[in-house]
Short mmCIF file of C-alpha atoms and ligand atoms in Angstrom, two decimals:
data_model
loop_
_atom_site.label_atom_id
_atom_site.label_comp_id
_atom_site.label_asym_id
_atom_site.label_seq_id
_atom_site.Cartn_x
_atom_site.Cartn_y
_atom_site.Cartn_z
CA MET A 25 20.26 -13.26 0.35
CA ILE A 26 20.39 -9.62 0.20
CA ASP A 27 20.92 -9.59 -3.46
CA GLN A 28 17.55 -11.46 -3.98
CA LEU A 29 15.68 -8.98 -1.78
CA GLN A 30 17.27 -6.18 -3.69
CA LYS A 31 16.16 -7.77 -7.02
CA THR A 32 12.62 -8.24 -5.82
CA ALA A 33 12.30 -4.65 -4.27
CA MET A 34 13.38 -3.24 -7.78
CA GLN A 35 10.92 -5.47 -9.37
CA MET A 36 8.02 -4.16 -7.00
CA VAL A 37 9.10 -0.55 -7.96
CA ALA A 38 9.81 -0.95 -11.66
CA PRO A 39 9.54 2.21 -13.62
CA GLY A 40 5.93 2.96 -14.87
CA ARG A 41 4.28 0.26 -12.71
CA GLY A 42 2.93 0.12 -9.12
CA ILE A 43 1.37 -2.23 -6.52
CA LEU A 44 -2.29 -3.05 -6.15
CA ALA A 45 -3.28 -3.26 -2.54
CA MET A 46 -6.12 -6.28 -2.39
CA ASP A 47 -5.42 -7.42 0.97
CA GLU A 48 -8.55 -6.29 2.86
CA SER A 49 -8.75 -8.16 6.04
CA THR A 50 -12.38 -10.12 6.07
CA GLY A 51 -13.85 -7.26 8.24
CA THR A 52 -12.71 -4.53 5.97
CA CYS A 53 -13.70 -6.35 2.60
CA THR A 54 -16.91 -7.23 4.45
CA SER A 55 -17.98 -3.68 4.93
CA ARG A 56 -16.93 -2.54 1.53
CA PHE A 57 -19.04 -5.34 -0.12
CA GLU A 58 -21.87 -4.41 2.18
CA ASN A 59 -21.77 -0.71 0.96
CA LEU A 60 -22.82 -2.29 -2.40
CA GLY A 61 -25.37 -4.49 -1.03
CA VAL A 62 -23.17 -7.70 -1.75
CA LYS A 63 -22.76 -10.44 0.77
CA SER A 64 -19.23 -11.26 1.77
CA THR A 65 -18.52 -14.77 1.67
CA PRO A 66 -15.09 -16.84 1.01
CA THR A 67 -16.75 -17.55 -2.45
CA THR A 68 -17.86 -13.84 -3.49
CA ARG A 69 -14.49 -12.61 -2.04
CA LYS A 70 -12.93 -15.04 -4.51
CA SER A 71 -15.08 -14.10 -7.48
CA TYR A 72 -14.48 -10.64 -7.16
CA ARG A 73 -10.66 -10.92 -6.75
CA SER A 74 -10.44 -13.38 -9.55
CA LEU A 75 -12.17 -10.74 -11.84
CA LEU A 76 -9.42 -8.32 -10.68
CA VAL A 77 -6.22 -10.19 -11.27
CA THR A 78 -7.69 -11.60 -14.68
CA THR A 79 -7.87 -7.95 -16.01
CA PRO A 80 -6.11 -8.62 -19.35
CA ASN A 81 -2.87 -6.54 -19.56
CA LEU A 82 -2.89 -5.61 -16.01
CA SER A 83 0.85 -6.55 -15.65
CA ASP A 84 1.59 -3.56 -17.96
CA TYR A 85 0.92 -1.02 -15.11
CA ILE A 86 0.97 -3.41 -12.06
CA SER A 87 4.16 -4.96 -10.59
CA GLY A 88 3.03 -6.31 -7.22
CA ALA A 89 -0.20 -7.42 -5.74
CA ILE A 90 -0.55 -7.72 -1.99
CA LEU A 91 -2.95 -10.40 -0.74
CA PHE A 92 -4.84 -11.51 2.29
CA ASP A 93 -4.24 -15.07 3.84
CA GLU A 94 -7.56 -16.30 2.68
CA THR A 95 -6.90 -15.03 -0.97
CA LEU A 96 -3.25 -16.62 -0.99
CA ARG A 97 -4.80 -19.98 -0.54
CA GLN A 98 -7.63 -19.87 -3.21
CA THR A 99 -7.41 -20.61 -6.86
CA VAL A 100 -8.19 -18.07 -9.51
CA SER A 101 -9.42 -20.58 -12.20
CA GLY A 102 -8.51 -24.18 -12.64
CA GLU A 103 -5.43 -25.21 -10.82
CA ALA A 104 -3.79 -21.88 -10.42
CA THR A 105 -3.61 -20.45 -6.94
CA PHE A 106 -3.54 -16.52 -6.81
CA PRO A 107 0.33 -16.41 -6.14
CA GLU A 108 0.74 -18.78 -9.22
CA HIS A 109 -1.51 -16.82 -11.24
CA LEU A 110 0.18 -13.34 -10.64
CA ALA A 111 3.72 -14.73 -11.04
CA HIS A 112 2.80 -16.22 -14.31
CA GLN A 113 1.52 -12.77 -15.46
CA GLY A 114 4.82 -11.21 -14.10
CA ILE A 115 3.28 -9.55 -10.99
CA VAL A 116 5.08 -10.38 -7.83
CA PRO A 117 2.89 -11.94 -5.32
CA GLY A 118 2.88 -10.56 -1.49
CA ILE A 119 1.11 -11.01 1.51
CA LYS A 120 -0.27 -8.91 4.10
CA VAL A 121 1.16 -10.22 7.66
CA ASP A 122 0.14 -8.07 10.22
CA LYS A 123 -2.93 -8.91 12.43
CA GLY A 124 -4.41 -5.49 12.39
CA ALA A 125 -4.19 -2.19 14.34
CA LYS A 126 -5.63 -2.74 18.29
CA PRO A 127 -6.15 -0.34 20.95
CA LEU A 128 -2.92 0.68 22.69
CA ALA A 129 -3.29 0.30 26.30
CA GLY A 130 -3.23 3.16 28.55
CA HIS A 131 -3.59 5.78 25.24
CA PRO A 132 -7.11 6.48 24.44
CA GLY A 133 -7.44 6.98 20.69
CA GLU A 134 -4.52 5.38 19.60
CA LYS A 135 -3.38 1.91 18.19
CA VAL A 136 -0.77 -0.29 17.92
CA THR A 137 -0.40 -3.15 15.22
CA GLU A 138 -0.37 -6.49 16.29
CA GLY A 139 1.06 -9.58 14.97
CA LEU A 140 4.68 -10.42 15.86
CA ASP A 141 4.12 -13.54 17.94
CA GLY A 142 4.69 -16.64 15.63
CA LEU A 143 5.55 -14.19 12.57
CA ARG A 144 8.91 -16.33 11.74
CA GLU A 145 6.78 -19.56 11.47
CA ARG A 146 4.11 -17.91 9.48
CA LEU A 147 6.64 -16.34 6.90
CA VAL A 148 8.30 -19.75 6.19
CA GLU A 149 4.74 -20.97 5.25
CA TYR A 150 4.13 -17.92 3.22
CA VAL A 151 7.09 -18.38 1.18
CA GLN A 152 6.30 -21.89 0.39
CA LEU A 153 2.90 -20.48 -0.83
CA GLY A 154 4.47 -18.31 -3.34
CA ALA A 155 4.82 -14.93 -1.44
CA ARG A 156 7.74 -12.77 -2.33
CA PHE A 157 7.15 -9.66 -0.15
CA ALA A 158 4.99 -9.01 2.88
CA LYS A 159 3.14 -5.84 4.39
CA TRP A 160 2.67 -4.34 7.73
CA ARG A 161 0.54 -1.32 8.39
CA ALA A 162 0.74 1.01 11.06
CA VAL A 163 -1.61 3.73 12.07
CA ILE A 164 -0.81 6.96 13.71
CA THR A 165 -4.04 9.08 14.46
CA ILE A 166 -3.73 12.87 14.68
CA GLY A 167 -5.72 14.49 17.34
CA ASP A 168 -6.24 16.33 20.52
CA GLY A 169 -2.59 15.98 22.20
CA ILE A 170 -2.08 13.03 20.05
CA PRO A 171 -0.02 11.13 18.56
CA SER A 172 1.78 10.46 21.83
CA ASP A 173 5.56 9.76 21.64
CA ALA A 174 4.64 6.08 22.96
CA CYS A 175 2.47 5.23 20.15
CA ILE A 176 4.74 6.36 17.62
CA MET A 177 7.51 4.23 19.37
CA ALA A 178 5.57 1.06 19.95
CA ASN A 179 4.47 1.16 16.03
CA ALA A 180 7.90 2.10 14.86
CA HIS A 181 9.38 -0.87 16.75
CA GLY A 182 6.67 -3.26 15.39
CA LEU A 183 7.36 -2.31 12.07
CA ALA A 184 11.23 -2.94 12.48
CA ARG A 185 10.97 -6.40 14.01
CA TYR A 186 8.39 -7.32 11.32
CA ALA A 187 10.84 -6.01 8.81
CA ALA A 188 14.16 -7.82 10.19
CA LEU A 189 11.76 -11.23 10.43
CA CYS A 190 10.68 -10.66 6.80
CA GLN A 191 14.39 -10.05 5.52
CA GLU A 192 15.63 -13.12 7.38
CA ALA A 193 12.97 -15.26 5.54
CA GLY A 194 13.64 -13.71 2.19
CA LEU A 195 10.83 -11.88 1.87
CA VAL A 196 10.90 -7.71 0.83
CA PRO A 197 9.05 -6.09 3.76
CA ILE A 198 6.80 -3.27 2.82
CA VAL A 199 6.85 -0.90 5.88
CA GLU A 200 3.68 0.97 5.83
CA PRO A 201 3.55 3.82 8.41
CA GLU A 202 0.45 5.61 7.82
CA VAL A 203 -0.51 8.95 9.31
CA LEU A 204 -4.31 9.15 8.97
CA MET A 205 -6.03 11.91 7.06
CA ASP A 206 -9.09 11.66 9.49
CA GLY A 207 -9.42 14.83 11.47
CA SER A 208 -9.40 18.87 11.29
CA HIS A 209 -5.67 19.40 11.42
CA ASP A 210 -4.06 21.30 8.68
CA ILE A 211 -1.09 20.17 6.24
CA GLU A 212 1.42 21.42 8.80
CA ALA A 213 0.22 19.22 11.44
CA CYS A 214 0.36 16.27 9.25
CA ARG A 215 3.85 17.14 8.03
CA GLU A 216 5.24 17.64 11.41
CA VAL A 217 3.70 14.06 12.81
CA SER A 218 4.83 12.43 9.37
CA ASP A 219 8.38 13.79 9.85
CA LYS A 220 8.45 12.56 13.28
CA THR A 221 6.90 9.17 12.61
CA PHE A 222 9.14 8.42 9.52
CA HIS A 223 12.16 9.58 11.51
CA ILE A 224 11.52 7.03 14.26
CA VAL A 225 10.66 4.25 12.02
CA PHE A 226 13.93 4.51 10.16
CA ALA A 227 15.97 4.65 13.66
CA GLN A 228 14.10 1.58 14.61
CA LEU A 229 14.80 -0.09 11.18
CA GLU A 230 18.59 0.84 11.57
CA GLU A 231 18.53 -0.69 15.30
CA GLN A 232 16.99 -3.78 14.36
CA ARG A 233 19.58 -4.17 11.26
CA VAL A 234 17.14 -4.08 8.51
CA GLU A 235 18.81 -3.59 5.26
CA PRO A 236 17.27 -0.34 3.89
CA SER A 237 18.05 -1.55 0.19
CA GLY A 238 15.76 -4.52 0.71
CA ILE A 239 12.50 -2.94 1.85
CA VAL A 240 9.81 -0.91 0.13
CA LEU A 241 8.44 2.04 2.04
CA LYS A 242 4.57 2.50 1.85
CA PRO A 243 3.89 5.90 3.81
CA ASN A 244 0.90 8.33 3.50
CA MET A 245 1.08 11.60 1.49
CA VAL A 246 1.40 14.76 3.55
CA LEU A 247 -2.26 16.08 3.24
CA SER A 248 -4.67 18.41 5.18
CA GLY A 249 -7.04 16.31 7.40
CA LYS A 250 -10.25 15.30 5.54
CA ASP A 251 -12.31 17.76 7.83
CA CYS A 252 -9.88 20.84 7.46
CA PRO A 253 -11.34 23.93 6.10
CA GLN A 254 -8.47 24.85 4.49
CA GLN A 255 -7.21 22.11 2.10
CA ALA A 256 -3.88 22.50 0.61
CA ASP A 257 -3.58 22.24 -3.50
CA VAL A 258 -1.71 19.50 -5.18
CA ASP A 259 1.46 21.63 -5.60
CA GLU A 260 1.54 22.09 -1.70
CA VAL A 261 0.86 18.30 -1.25
CA ALA A 262 3.51 17.20 -3.53
CA GLU A 263 6.18 19.82 -2.19
CA GLN A 264 5.36 18.79 1.41
CA THR A 265 5.24 14.92 0.80
CA VAL A 266 8.59 15.06 -1.13
CA ASP A 267 10.32 17.49 1.54
CA CYS A 268 9.24 15.12 4.39
CA LEU A 269 10.63 12.17 2.69
CA LEU A 270 13.74 13.80 1.74
CA ALA A 271 14.51 14.65 5.31
CA THR A 272 13.78 11.13 6.78
CA VAL A 273 14.27 8.45 4.07
CA PRO A 274 17.55 6.96 3.29
CA ALA A 275 18.72 7.10 -0.13
CA GLU A 276 19.33 3.39 -0.47
CA VAL A 277 15.75 2.71 -0.10
CA PRO A 278 14.90 1.59 -3.86
CA GLY A 279 11.42 2.66 -3.82
CA ILE A 280 8.33 4.76 -2.04
CA ALA A 281 4.92 3.43 -2.99
CA PHE A 282 2.04 5.61 -1.46
CA LEU A 283 -1.11 4.17 -0.05
CA SER A 284 -4.19 6.25 -0.91
CA GLY A 285 -5.53 6.71 2.60
CA GLY A 286 -9.23 7.81 1.45
CA GLN A 287 -8.18 10.34 -1.43
CA THR A 288 -10.60 10.35 -4.19
CA ASP A 289 -9.24 8.37 -7.06
CA GLU A 290 -8.37 11.63 -8.86
CA GLN A 291 -6.62 13.18 -5.90
CA ALA A 292 -4.47 10.14 -5.42
CA THR A 293 -3.45 10.14 -9.06
CA LEU A 294 -2.88 13.92 -9.20
CA HIS A 295 -0.54 14.05 -6.18
CA LEU A 296 1.54 11.19 -7.39
CA ASN A 297 1.85 12.82 -10.74
CA ARG A 298 2.85 16.23 -9.43
CA MET A 299 5.36 14.61 -7.13
CA ASN A 300 6.93 13.09 -10.09
CA GLN A 301 7.35 16.29 -11.79
CA LEU A 302 8.96 18.34 -9.23
CA ASP A 303 12.46 19.50 -9.98
CA LYS A 304 14.03 17.90 -6.79
CA ASP A 305 16.94 15.48 -6.62
CA VAL A 306 14.86 12.48 -5.43
CA PRO A 307 17.14 9.32 -4.98
CA TRP A 308 14.15 6.74 -4.88
CA ARG A 309 11.33 5.77 -7.48
CA LEU A 310 7.89 7.08 -6.29
CA THR A 311 4.88 5.22 -7.33
CA PHE A 312 1.65 3.83 -5.84
CA SER A 313 0.25 0.88 -3.69
CA TYR A 314 -3.18 1.96 -3.67
CA GLY A 315 -6.21 -0.19 -2.17
CA ARG A 316 -9.05 1.92 -2.60
CA ALA A 317 -7.85 4.52 -5.38
CA LEU A 318 -7.40 1.43 -7.56
CA GLN A 319 -10.21 -0.71 -6.43
CA GLN A 320 -13.29 1.45 -5.87
CA ALA A 321 -14.13 1.76 -9.58
CA PRO A 322 -13.80 -2.06 -10.61
CA MET A 323 -15.51 -3.05 -7.36
CA LYS A 324 -18.49 -0.89 -7.95
CA ALA A 325 -18.70 -2.15 -11.58
CA TRP A 326 -18.84 -5.67 -10.19
CA SER A 327 -21.51 -5.15 -7.53
CA GLY A 328 -21.73 -8.78 -6.86
CA ASN A 329 -22.27 -9.63 -10.67
CA ASP A 330 -19.80 -11.69 -12.56
CA GLU A 331 -21.41 -11.12 -15.44
CA ASN A 332 -19.90 -7.49 -15.20
CA SER A 333 -16.43 -8.83 -16.05
CA ALA A 334 -15.92 -6.65 -18.99
CA GLN A 335 -16.76 -3.21 -16.90
CA VAL A 336 -14.57 -4.54 -13.88
CA HIS A 337 -11.67 -5.27 -16.10
CA ASP A 338 -12.22 -1.70 -17.70
CA ALA A 339 -12.15 -0.02 -14.62
CA ALA A 340 -9.41 -1.91 -13.10
CA LEU A 341 -7.22 -1.20 -15.99
CA ARG A 342 -8.07 2.47 -16.36
CA ARG A 343 -7.26 3.38 -12.76
CA ALA A 344 -3.94 1.20 -13.08
CA LEU A 345 -3.02 2.80 -16.28
CA VAL A 346 -3.50 6.56 -15.16
CA ASN A 347 -1.54 5.75 -11.79
CA ALA A 348 1.21 4.21 -13.97
CA TYR A 349 1.48 7.29 -15.96
CA ALA A 350 1.33 9.32 -12.98
CA SER A 351 4.36 7.55 -11.30
CA LYS A 352 6.40 8.83 -14.41
CA GLY A 353 4.84 12.48 -13.85
CA GLU A 354 3.03 11.95 -17.50
CA TYR A 355 -0.55 11.85 -16.40
CA SER A 356 -2.93 13.67 -18.43
CA GLU A 357 -6.76 13.91 -18.05
CA SER A 358 -7.04 12.75 -21.59
CA LEU A 359 -5.92 9.07 -20.24
CA GLU A 360 -9.19 8.98 -18.44
CA ALA A 361 -11.07 8.30 -21.52
CA SER A 362 -8.73 7.09 -24.07
CA ASN A 363 -8.28 3.35 -25.05
C1 LIG B 420 -6.59 -2.86 0.92
O1 LIG B 420 -6.71 -2.38 2.29
C2 LIG B 420 -5.49 -2.80 3.33
C3 LIG B 420 -5.95 -3.73 4.23
O2 LIG B 420 -6.87 -2.95 5.23
P1 LIG B 420 -7.36 -3.70 6.53
O3 LIG B 420 -5.92 -4.18 7.04
O4 LIG B 420 -7.78 -2.60 7.43
O5 LIG B 420 -8.21 -4.54 6.10
C4 LIG B 420 -4.53 -1.38 3.55
O6 LIG B 420 -3.60 -1.99 4.56
C5 LIG B 420 -4.16 -0.89 2.49
O7 LIG B 420 -3.09 -1.84 2.00
C6 LIG B 420 -3.29 0.31 2.92
O8 LIG B 420 -4.07 1.19 3.77
C7 LIG B 420 -3.53 1.14 1.40
O9 LIG B 420 -5.04 1.11 0.90
P2 LIG B 420 -5.50 2.57 0.73
O10 LIG B 420 -7.11 2.30 0.45
O11 LIG B 420 -5.30 3.41 1.61
O12 LIG B 420 -4.70 2.91 -0.58
#
């Protein structure tokens, strides 16, 4: 079993490719569509997502795609379901299995991710439907007196229990602890909280006997808070992020695929690129698992009109391509315009 998990994990972080996060829950997808004046229904969500995954040559740059439960059960075109279509293109299909971040009782302003009840049974069905990996996102907020130890521990424990169940079912768990960039904290505060969070996450993974060579880590980058007046530059973000990971992540983990977390498309690409240029002995692949930083442009190009397919495909392929180059430290601005 572990051999198969390692093989899938290596495919997910294959050199020069990254993961497309298209697992917005219905609520998140609805607010993204509404921002563009588009009605969110199962049909419009399927139309947009079908356009995304039928982008010609997408698999040159995308190794895996994370789906939402609704999408996993829909067909792209003709008979092929989304997982079948993706697998046929050489893109590993995955599924978001958490039930969302809910308020943590007794801890105002903090959240805990739910979804462990019945997870073992749900995973069996997801494997039957074609998923080969799963994803669970935990969020940690920086603010006045937070995060609490209780919040970090509850989220780390949940991630570890989820990851153990995934490996038991033969699915590679993407372990996603996200220290949010919302707030006015400086990059040092983000570093401190990220160090502590990732450290506790890996201690919990070990305690729950999760095999580190059969997971993919999806962390935040170490950034200044969005409203911090002093914004760290690209070099500092890259240095702080890699140093934080070197201090907390076991070398056996095959790859780290970052979330974009609300960065601009350009920032997400530049930060990843710089990390891959640093002269540090990094034992894992460093790539992307972006949602917004891959989808903002194609979703806008679509804007509810399926006739914009060529523009959707161009925009989707462009963001995938530039980030694939960044995952090799080979990004240059000229890639934004070339064919
Ligand atoms: C695509 O968004 C994912 C699902 O979000 P919700 O559960 O809130 O609907 C999200 O988990 C995503 O996979 C990660 O946060 C990375 O996406 P970004 O946009 O931060 O790169």
